[in-house]
Coordinates of C-alpha atoms in Angstrom, one line a residue:
M1 CA 258.6 29.3 -7.3
K2 CA 257.8 26.3 -10.4
P3 CA 258.3 27.8 -14.0
V4 CA 254.3 28.1 -15.8
V5 CA 255.7 27.3 -19.3
G6 CA 257.8 24.4 -20.7
V7 CA 262.0 25.0 -21.0
M8 CA 261.3 24.4 -25.1
Q9 CA 259.1 26.8 -25.5
A10 CA 260.7 29.2 -22.5
W11 CA 263.6 28.4 -25.3
S12 CA 261.6 29.3 -28.5
C13 CA 260.1 32.4 -27.3
I14 CA 263.8 33.7 -27.2
V15 CA 264.9 33.0 -29.9
I16 CA 262.1 34.1 -32.1
S17 CA 262.0 37.0 -29.4
V18 CA 265.8 38.2 -30.4
F19 CA 265.6 37.4 -34.2
A20 CA 262.3 40.1 -33.9
I21 CA 264.1 42.8 -32.1
V22 CA 267.3 42.5 -35.1
I23 CA 264.8 42.4 -37.8
L24 CA 262.6 45.4 -36.6
S25 CA 265.4 47.4 -35.1
I26 CA 266.6 47.7 -39.1
I27 CA 263.5 48.0 -40.3
G28 CA 262.8 51.0 -37.5
A29 CA 266.3 52.6 -38.7
L30 CA 266.1 52.7 -41.9
F31 CA 262.3 54.6 -41.7
K32 CA 263.5 56.5 -39.4
S33 CA 266.4 57.9 -41.9
N34 CA 263.5 58.1 -44.0
N35 CA 264.8 55.7 -46.5
H36 CA 263.8 55.1 -49.8
A37 CA 263.2 52.3 -50.7
L38 CA 260.9 52.4 -47.6
L39 CA 259.2 55.5 -47.9
G40 CA 259.1 56.6 -51.9
G41 CA 255.6 55.5 -52.7
K42 CA 252.7 56.3 -53.4
E43 CA 250.8 54.6 -51.1
D44 CA 254.1 54.5 -48.5
P45 CA 253.6 56.8 -44.9
E46 CA 254.5 60.4 -45.5
D47 CA 256.1 60.3 -41.2
G48 CA 259.2 57.8 -41.4
A49 CA 259.6 59.5 -37.8
A50 CA 255.8 58.3 -36.7
V51 CA 256.7 54.7 -38.0
A52 CA 259.8 54.2 -36.5
A53 CA 258.4 55.5 -33.2
T54 CA 255.6 52.6 -33.9
V55 CA 258.3 50.0 -34.4
F56 CA 260.1 50.8 -32.0
G57 CA 257.5 50.3 -29.6
A58 CA 257.3 46.3 -30.6
V59 CA 260.6 46.3 -30.5
V60 CA 260.1 47.1 -26.7
V61 CA 257.3 44.2 -26.4
Y62 CA 260.1 42.2 -27.9
A63 CA 262.5 43.0 -25.0
I64 CA 260.0 42.2 -22.1
F65 CA 259.1 39.2 -24.0
I66 CA 262.9 38.0 -23.6
V67 CA 262.9 39.1 -20.1
G68 CA 259.8 36.8 -19.3
C69 CA 260.7 34.1 -21.4
G70 CA 264.2 34.1 -19.6
F71 CA 262.7 33.8 -16.5
Q72 CA 261.3 31.3 -16.5
A73 CA 264.2 28.9 -18.9
F74 CA 266.5 30.7 -15.7
L75 CA 263.6 28.3 -13.4
H76 CA 264.1 25.3 -15.5
F77 CA 268.1 25.4 -15.2
R78 CA 267.7 26.0 -11.6
D79 CA 265.0 23.2 -11.5
N80 CA 267.4 20.7 -13.4
R81 CA 270.8 21.8 -11.2
R82 CA 268.7 20.9 -8.1
G83 CA 267.4 17.4 -9.8
A84 CA 264.4 16.1 -9.3
I85 CA 264.4 13.5 -6.6
S86 CA 267.3 14.9 -3.6
L87 CA 269.0 11.5 -1.6
S88 CA 270.2 12.9 1.4

């Protein structure tokens, strides 16, 4: 199987997705615990658990991106190990 995206795009996707998962997990945990900094104002949402569920849904989407981009990076690694030109 051949990679669909370039090696730089695959690794960039992995790095950005890992960063997004970490940040969104922290934000989701703060909403789930009804943190006053996120839910204390007039215009803030009232149901922190519902917001946390939405944020954790985004975490799942980024996890799917990591799997897909990781597979693309693996395909590039496998192609580089085999070599583009084989002299045998």
